[in-house]
PDB file of C-alpha atoms in Angstrom:
ATOM      1  CA  MET R   1     214.510   4.273  18.186  1.00 54.00           C
ATOM      2  CA  GLY R   2     217.495   6.297  17.149  1.00 61.00           C
ATOM      3  CA  ARG R   3     219.784   8.449  19.202  1.00 66.00           C
ATOM      4  CA  THR R   4     218.042  11.330  20.963  1.00 60.00           C
ATOM      5  CA  ARG R   5     219.253  14.881  20.343  1.00 83.00           C
ATOM      6  CA  PHE R   6     217.762  16.381  23.478  1.00 90.00           C
ATOM      7  CA  ASP R   7     218.335  15.847  27.194  1.00 95.00           C
ATOM      8  CA  PHE R   8     215.217  16.130  29.341  1.00 96.00           C
ATOM      9  CA  THR R   9     216.741  14.436  32.380  1.00 96.00           C
ATOM     10  CA  GLY R  10     215.077  15.770  35.531  1.00 96.00           C
ATOM     11  CA  GLN R  11     212.237  17.395  33.582  1.00 98.00           C
ATOM     12  CA  VAL R  12     208.538  16.564  33.920  1.00 98.00           C
ATOM     13  CA  VAL R  13     206.320  16.289  30.841  1.00 98.00           C
ATOM     14  CA  VAL R  14     202.511  16.029  30.929  1.00 97.00           C
ATOM     15  CA  LEU R  15     200.979  14.890  27.647  1.00 96.00           C
ATOM     16  CA  THR R  16     197.306  14.789  26.746  1.00 94.00           C
ATOM     17  CA  GLY R  17     196.055  12.550  23.953  1.00 91.00           C
ATOM     18  CA  ALA R  18     198.939  10.170  24.538  1.00 89.00           C
ATOM     19  CA  ALA R  19     197.291   6.780  23.900  1.00 87.00           C
ATOM     20  CA  ARG R  20     198.211   6.614  20.217  1.00 90.00           C
ATOM     21  CA  GLY R  21     199.487   8.488  17.205  1.00 93.00           C
ATOM     22  CA  ILE R  22     201.549  11.637  17.655  1.00 95.00           C
ATOM     23  CA  GLY R  23     200.912  11.733  21.409  1.00 94.00           C
ATOM     24  CA  LYS R  24     202.257   8.207  21.846  1.00 93.00           C
ATOM     25  CA  GLY R  25     205.302   9.020  19.728  1.00 95.00           C
ATOM     26  CA  ALA R  26     205.954  12.196  21.701  1.00 96.00           C
ATOM     27  CA  ALA R  27     205.673  10.277  24.978  1.00 95.00           C
ATOM     28  CA  GLU R  28     208.193   7.697  23.780  1.00 95.00           C
ATOM     29  CA  ALA R  29     210.581  10.421  22.587  1.00 95.00           C
ATOM     30  CA  PHE R  30     210.421  12.390  25.851  1.00 96.00           C
ATOM     31  CA  ALA R  31     210.925   9.206  27.875  1.00 96.00           C
ATOM     32  CA  ALA R  32     213.917   8.243  25.721  1.00 94.00           C
ATOM     33  CA  ALA R  33     215.346  11.725  26.372  1.00 95.00           C
ATOM     34  CA  GLY R  34     215.172  11.122  30.133  1.00 96.00           C
ATOM     35  CA  ALA R  35     211.974  12.964  31.107  1.00 97.00           C
ATOM     36  CA  ARG R  36     209.476  11.792  33.702  1.00 98.00           C
ATOM     37  CA  VAL R  37     206.378  11.470  31.527  1.00 97.00           C
ATOM     38  CA  TYR R  38     202.756  11.587  32.713  1.00 97.00           C
ATOM     39  CA  LEU R  39     200.174  10.497  30.151  1.00 94.00           C
ATOM     40  CA  VAL R  40     196.526  11.535  29.990  1.00 90.00           C
ATOM     41  CA  ASP R  41     193.946  10.228  27.533  1.00 88.00           C
ATOM     42  CA  VAL R  42     190.288   9.232  27.453  1.00 90.00           C
ATOM     43  CA  ASP R  43     191.364   5.833  26.069  1.00 74.00           C
ATOM     44  CA  ASP R  44     192.746   3.923  29.074  1.00 67.00           C
ATOM     45  CA  LYS R  45     194.467   1.287  26.922  1.00 66.00           C
TER      46      LYS R  45
END
């Protein structure tokens, strides 16, 4: 991944639909930006 442009350190992010696709990419981006990320999806893999 490239350099992040945002700082989410100390922030909490809850994502639904995070097992794959855009949700997975968003989760990775928020985590790279320092957020505490909670993922929710019907697919437990």
